[in-house]
Amino acid sequence: MSSKKKRAAAIDLSVEAERRRPEEGGDGGDREASDGAAAAAEEDGDVKQKQREGPKEETGGEEEKVVEVVADQGEDGSNEEIKYRTQQGDMMEEDKQPAAAANVDDDGGDSDGAGASAEEKHMVTEATGGEGDDGGDSRTAMAQDELSEMQEEMERMKEENRMLRRVVDKTVRDYYELQMKLAAYQQQPAAADEPKETEVFLSLGATTAAGGSGGGGFPEAKSKEQAAWRRRSVGSDDSDDGKEDLGLSLSLGTSSSYDDDQKAVEARPHDVDGAAAAAMIVGSRPAPRGYALLESSKVQGGAAPAAGELSAAGGITSQSVNPANRKTRVSVRVRCQGPTMNDGCQWRKYGQKVAKGNPCPRAYYRCTVAPGCPVRKQVQRCLEDMSILVTTYEGTHNHPLPVGATAMASTTSAAATFMLLSSTTSSSSVSDAAAAAAGVSTAPSSSYLSPYLLNSASPLLMPGATVGGGGGMQHLNLFGNSPSSSSLLAPQAPGSSKYPWSPNHPPLAGAGGNKRPFWSAGGDGDKPAPAALAENVGAVMSDPNKFSAAINNFMGKDGESSSGKSSTFAWTRSMDRTATPASVPAPARPRREPVSEEMARSARARRHVARQLRSAPYPIPSYRWKAMKESNRKKTLPAAQKMDWEDANCSVCMEYPHNAVLLLCSSHDKGCRPYMCGTSHRHSNCLDQFKKAYTKGALLEELPANTVGTNLDSTPLITGEKNESVDLACPLCRGKVKGWTIVEPARSYLNGKRRTCMQDGCSFVGTYKELRKHVKSEHPLAKPREVDPILEQKWRLLEIERERQDALSTITATMGRAIVFGDYVLDLEDEDDLDDVESDEDDNANGHETDNTRRMLMFLMRQVARHHQNQRLQNAIGTTGGAEDNYAVSSGANATTPYHYPLEGDDEDDLVMAGGGSTGMVRPERRRRRRRRNRERLFLGLH
DNA sequence: CGTGTTTGACCAGCGC
DNA sequence: GCGCTGGTCAAACACG
Ligand SMILES: [Zn+2]
């Protein structure tokens, strides 16, 4: 429905736009009107315009437009920018009133205004001509000429596209076959030796540590243990067997990925690829405790808990392991020195043991989110690098995942994917691994697009809903799991994690896609999960083949899967809410199993059950919450809030936020409560870093940003809607941050929580008060952390790649079988359809937008990406409702300057002082990926 | 008192 | 069959 339209809008840039304009009178209504205005100015310049157009179009001939686009993209950023703006302008106008908007974004502020892209002018001109008819015949004639020309072009393009499609198809097929073969090949050996355990380790960031690590280390050391586990699991879960026959191609990449890791660690300057990026993240994160290094290893093909936390930190290592097995195991490496790193799930420790080869005790946990949940996890410190926690998840949850977990899972996968992208290894393996980590089910089929769409998992993208590989899918229903370091290292957060709001309430309505930054700690279970998650999900579309399923699973709502292609989700359903042993994979050990059954009846069992029920981490099951949410929200709000901050975790440093400020994001009303440290540079300085990152991003990307100020800071000053400020994205929901506020009770409560000192090398842990003392005495010279320019640059590259991937995901989601070639997107509609369409088009000379769009096989991805953004924006606006726009923003004097680090004073330590209260509104427009990027940047900034 | 952790005991594969 | 190991149990504790 709207999707098509939207898509069309997004794509209209090139041929389409031009073509359509003349004919479509009505559709463009607003736009045309506004355009018209613009046109008016240039009106007399018709000729001029044409001339301008002329060169571009004529030169290129048929391919012109496309070519043009490409060229722009490739070489001249400005052009691209312009186009984008144009488009944006349209969007804006659509949303608002034509007149007003004009200045801020579009032409007004930006110098490029003059440059209204050729195309746009085109359009304008034509439109004008058509309507006003001032130009007279000559003009009309020209227009017609153009039109015909364009049509011709279109034809050619179609041809070309067809050819391309074929090629692509073939390539894909080949690829797929290869993959299968590979998988088969891999499986064979495995089968021969051992049951089906091929493990591949894709470790990105953590490599170093991971390397040869003994206990925690994956590769070598664990083989035996793993084997044991597998055995067990295999034996127990026969039920799953059938499903996982297909091997995942994951294994291949291993070694290579490993190398990548190394690279990452070394942080080679020029590596742009994912690995490098990963490295950056990892490497850069020297600091602070909080950033986790994640390594997720997906093991047995089956279902695995997603590695949630992983994402929390930046580094990611993912190990993927054999597909053939029935149970899925996911190992995650998280650098976590700090106290709690929750993965969003509730775990109960049931044992601890010192395993051979690693003096660090291994802790055993079982999922307590739902009474019968069979999921377990092991947490152990890596021998080589004690700061790394290796968490291995096993089993499939029999319940919907808590929001936090979900978010994390997706995040994780995204991160993993991301990292893996660049690796030379087969892309498919990468993505699969990522998916696995995320708890996504991976199927061989999923690899279909992989070669082209690697990143389906980009953090932002939530899978739409399509699922590709039916049969062989494996379900990793995990969710985020993070190693809760509890017993091992850190003080554990109170076991109670609460998810005040549930994740996917709003059925993926396609709202603004927000997601948790992969570094965000999704962990803290209680943290407000991204309220907007659901929204985001909708907004974000992802690689249908893989992620949607996963996500849906995470969400725990299969049924609501946005796209309705739920076939694959069936299993999920059955599992959900069913605590029955039957639905759940049998316990690992046959022997124990009976026992557990008995337990149910025994007094102890009763006790246990009671406990579990009572202790359910999530006071309200997400699915129930959904229902209750609406009705009770108001009443429970206070309580909920309390809960919010009780386990609040700063998304930047991943610890208890001191001098906490509550960011007011677009999902605030939905329960999103992103607390962040408002402390100075002597401490975590998170808020400042956060803003700084955004600001920087803005500066870099936002052209002559008149509005360089950061939102938070500048907002207060700029109250008008016209202000263009950098958008800050909520670290939890990715919704727009409109400001922040201070919740006194929360602050005082959180200040009493102990957290680590952020100074490098310092392991001091204490409450805010203690920390202040500590810092004063121990780190009197503390300075703001610096950002390594090289790393930053790398990061930027990474971001670009990411953006691209986002676009890809969007494309994939929107168009079923799109494939991306460089900047081109090929919509692999069924041949038949295509043909039909073509004929249709012929009939309709112009074709409808939709058709054209749909058939438009090639267009710039960027466009899509932008469209995507805009869409999100719109959604956000719509969803959020303008009503909430009035968030109070406290403006601490010191908070006003992004880069300003208050130098002293204990009291002044707080960047944010209570009391600030000016209000500001930030324009919703221009929600860009920047958000995420910036967020990511934080990493760089933090250490 | 409820809830979660700790920890020694127990059990089941595995290899010798 | 024995010992080793990893994984799990469950009583004892600790905590709020
Ligand atoms: Zn569970």
PDB file of N, CA and C in Angstrom, chain A residues 642-681:
ATOM      1  N   LYS A 642       9.782   4.124  38.348  1.00  0.00           N
ATOM      2  CA  LYS A 642      10.720   3.770  39.374  1.00  0.00           C
ATOM      3  C   LYS A 642      11.536   2.593  38.894  1.00  0.00           C
ATOM      4  N   MET A 643      10.811   1.715  38.348  1.00  0.00           N
ATOM      5  CA  MET A 643      11.505   0.556  37.859  1.00  0.00           C
ATOM      6  C   MET A 643      12.501   0.966  36.810  1.00  0.00           C
ATOM      7  N   ASP A 644      12.095   1.888  36.053  1.00  0.00           N
ATOM      8  CA  ASP A 644      12.970   2.330  34.988  1.00  0.00           C
ATOM      9  C   ASP A 644      14.348   2.669  35.490  1.00  0.00           C
ATOM     10  N   TRP A 645      14.334   3.469  36.464  1.00  0.00           N
ATOM     11  CA  TRP A 645      15.666   3.896  36.855  1.00  0.00           C
ATOM     12  C   TRP A 645      16.323   2.921  37.792  1.00  0.00           C
ATOM     13  N   GLU A 646      15.536   2.088  38.314  1.00  0.00           N
ATOM     14  CA  GLU A 646      16.144   1.143  39.229  1.00  0.00           C
ATOM     15  C   GLU A 646      17.265   0.388  38.546  1.00  0.00           C
ATOM     16  N   ASP A 647      16.995   0.047  37.389  1.00  0.00           N
ATOM     17  CA  ASP A 647      18.022  -0.710  36.705  1.00  0.00           C
ATOM     18  C   ASP A 647      18.573   0.050  35.523  1.00  0.00           C
ATOM     19  N   ALA A 648      18.389   1.293  35.601  1.00  0.00           N
ATOM     20  CA  ALA A 648      18.867   2.104  34.488  1.00  0.00           C
ATOM     21  C   ALA A 648      20.341   1.858  34.234  1.00  0.00           C
ATOM     22  N   ASN A 649      20.638   1.933  33.032  1.00  0.00           N
ATOM     23  CA  ASN A 649      22.009   1.700  32.644  1.00  0.00           C
ATOM     24  C   ASN A 649      22.331   2.749  31.602  1.00  0.00           C
ATOM     25  N   CYS A 650      23.443   3.340  31.755  1.00  0.00           N
ATOM     26  CA  CYS A 650      23.805   4.350  30.770  1.00  0.00           C
ATOM     27  C   CYS A 650      24.152   3.646  29.469  1.00  0.00           C
ATOM     28  N   SER A 651      23.559   4.078  28.437  1.00  0.00           N
ATOM     29  CA  SER A 651      23.790   3.424  27.163  1.00  0.00           C
ATOM     30  C   SER A 651      25.174   3.687  26.616  1.00  0.00           C
ATOM     31  N   VAL A 652      25.778   4.671  27.141  1.00  0.00           N
ATOM     32  CA  VAL A 652      27.105   4.975  26.636  1.00  0.00           C
ATOM     33  C   VAL A 652      28.171   4.190  27.383  1.00  0.00           C
ATOM     34  N   CYS A 653      28.120   4.288  28.670  1.00  0.00           N
ATOM     35  CA  CYS A 653      29.169   3.596  29.425  1.00  0.00           C
ATOM     36  C   CYS A 653      28.712   2.252  29.945  1.00  0.00           C
ATOM     37  N   MET A 654      27.478   1.997  29.792  1.00  0.00           N
ATOM     38  CA  MET A 654      26.931   0.722  30.178  1.00  0.00           C
ATOM     39  C   MET A 654      26.892   0.477  31.678  1.00  0.00           C
ATOM     40  N   GLU A 655      27.029   1.503  32.392  1.00  0.00           N
ATOM     41  CA  GLU A 655      26.977   1.292  33.822  1.00  0.00           C
ATOM     42  C   GLU A 655      25.868   2.140  34.410  1.00  0.00           C
ATOM     43  N   TYR A 656      25.786   2.071  35.702  1.00  0.00           N
ATOM     44  CA  TYR A 656      24.762   2.884  36.333  1.00  0.00           C
ATOM     45  C   TYR A 656      25.107   4.339  36.066  1.00  0.00           C
ATOM     46  N   PRO A 657      24.189   5.041  35.565  1.00  0.00           N
ATOM     47  CA  PRO A 657      24.454   6.441  35.260  1.00  0.00           C
ATOM     48  C   PRO A 657      24.519   7.280  36.524  1.00  0.00           C
ATOM     49  N   HIS A 658      25.561   7.994  36.644  1.00  0.00           N
ATOM     50  CA  HIS A 658      25.666   8.898  37.766  1.00  0.00           C
ATOM     51  C   HIS A 658      25.276  10.273  37.286  1.00  0.00           C
ATOM     52  N   ASN A 659      24.684  10.970  38.187  1.00  0.00           N
ATOM     53  CA  ASN A 659      24.194  12.285  37.822  1.00  0.00           C
ATOM     54  C   ASN A 659      23.324  12.110  36.593  1.00  0.00           C
ATOM     55  N   ALA A 660      22.543  11.136  36.662  1.00  0.00           N
ATOM     56  CA  ALA A 660      21.759  10.756  35.503  1.00  0.00           C
ATOM     57  C   ALA A 660      20.830  11.818  34.954  1.00  0.00           C
ATOM     58  N   VAL A 661      20.737  11.792  33.684  1.00  0.00           N
ATOM     59  CA  VAL A 661      19.769  12.646  33.007  1.00  0.00           C
ATOM     60  C   VAL A 661      18.913  11.687  32.200  1.00  0.00           C
ATOM     61  N   LEU A 662      17.720  12.056  32.042  1.00  0.00           N
ATOM     62  CA  LEU A 662      16.830  11.201  31.275  1.00  0.00           C
ATOM     63  C   LEU A 662      16.607  11.852  29.924  1.00  0.00           C
ATOM     64  N   LEU A 663      16.986  11.180  28.923  1.00  0.00           N
ATOM     65  CA  LEU A 663      16.792  11.736  27.589  1.00  0.00           C
ATOM     66  C   LEU A 663      15.320  11.618  27.248  1.00  0.00           C
ATOM     67  N   LEU A 664      14.852  12.637  26.656  1.00  0.00           N
ATOM     68  CA  LEU A 664      13.447  12.617  26.265  1.00  0.00           C
ATOM     69  C   LEU A 664      13.381  12.319  24.778  1.00  0.00           C
ATOM     70  N   CYS A 665      13.029  11.145  24.516  1.00  0.00           N
ATOM     71  CA  CYS A 665      12.998  10.758  23.123  1.00  0.00           C
ATOM     72  C   CYS A 665      11.573  10.628  22.627  1.00  0.00           C
ATOM     73  N   SER A 666      11.472  10.389  21.408  1.00  0.00           N
ATOM     74  CA  SER A 666      10.134  10.299  20.830  1.00  0.00           C
ATOM     75  C   SER A 666       9.337   9.132  21.389  1.00  0.00           C
ATOM     76  N   SER A 667      10.005   8.236  21.964  1.00  0.00           N
ATOM     77  CA  SER A 667       9.295   7.091  22.524  1.00  0.00           C
ATOM     78  C   SER A 667       9.121   7.206  24.026  1.00  0.00           C
ATOM     79  N   HIS A 668       9.355   8.363  24.466  1.00  0.00           N
ATOM     80  CA  HIS A 668       9.264   8.571  25.897  1.00  0.00           C
ATOM     81  C   HIS A 668       7.908   8.122  26.423  1.00  0.00           C
ATOM     82  N   ASP A 669       6.929   8.494  25.702  1.00  0.00           N
ATOM     83  CA  ASP A 669       5.597   8.155  26.179  1.00  0.00           C
ATOM     84  C   ASP A 669       5.332   6.676  26.097  1.00  0.00           C
ATOM     85  N   LYS A 670       6.157   6.038  25.376  1.00  0.00           N
ATOM     86  CA  LYS A 670       5.952   4.599  25.275  1.00  0.00           C
ATOM     87  C   LYS A 670       6.759   3.875  26.321  1.00  0.00           C
ATOM     88  N   GLY A 671       7.413   4.646  27.072  1.00  0.00           N
ATOM     89  CA  GLY A 671       8.162   4.005  28.140  1.00  0.00           C
ATOM     90  C   GLY A 671       9.659   3.988  27.971  1.00  0.00           C
ATOM     91  N   CYS A 672      10.098   4.568  26.951  1.00  0.00           N
ATOM     92  CA  CYS A 672      11.540   4.547  26.744  1.00  0.00           C
ATOM     93  C   CYS A 672      12.196   5.491  27.750  1.00  0.00           C
ATOM     94  N   ARG A 673      13.111   4.985  28.468  1.00  0.00           N
ATOM     95  CA  ARG A 673      13.757   5.791  29.502  1.00  0.00           C
ATOM     96  C   ARG A 673      15.281   5.681  29.418  1.00  0.00           C
ATOM     97  N   PRO A 674      15.781   6.349  28.476  1.00  0.00           N
ATOM     98  CA  PRO A 674      17.235   6.318  28.324  1.00  0.00           C
ATOM     99  C   PRO A 674      17.951   7.224  29.311  1.00  0.00           C
ATOM    100  N   TYR A 675      18.480   6.644  30.285  1.00  0.00           N
ATOM    101  CA  TYR A 675      19.215   7.443  31.254  1.00  0.00           C
ATOM    102  C   TYR A 675      20.664   7.483  30.809  1.00  0.00           C
ATOM    103  N   MET A 676      21.270   8.552  31.144  1.00  0.00           N
ATOM    104  CA  MET A 676      22.654   8.686  30.717  1.00  0.00           C
ATOM    105  C   MET A 676      23.434   9.461  31.777  1.00  0.00           C
ATOM    106  N   CYS A 677      24.676   9.186  31.849  1.00  0.00           N
ATOM    107  CA  CYS A 677      25.487   9.874  32.842  1.00  0.00           C
ATOM    108  C   CYS A 677      25.604  11.351  32.474  1.00  0.00           C
ATOM    109  N   GLY A 678      25.379  12.142  33.435  1.00  0.00           N
ATOM    110  CA  GLY A 678      25.514  13.564  33.185  1.00  0.00           C
ATOM    111  C   GLY A 678      26.764  14.087  33.859  1.00  0.00           C
ATOM    112  N   THR A 679      27.652  13.215  34.082  1.00  0.00           N
ATOM    113  CA  THR A 679      28.857  13.601  34.808  1.00  0.00           C
ATOM    114  C   THR A 679      29.891  14.250  33.891  1.00  0.00           C
ATOM    115  N   SER A 680      30.860  14.784  34.501  1.00  0.00           N
ATOM    116  CA  SER A 680      31.873  15.485  33.729  1.00  0.00           C
ATOM    117  C   SER A 680      32.917  14.541  33.167  1.00  0.00           C
ATOM    118  N   HIS A 681      33.844  15.133  32.540  1.00  0.00           N
ATOM    119  CA  HIS A 681      34.885  14.328  31.916  1.00  0.00           C
ATOM    120  C   HIS A 681      35.707  13.547  32.909  1.00  0.00           C
TER     121      HIS A 681
END
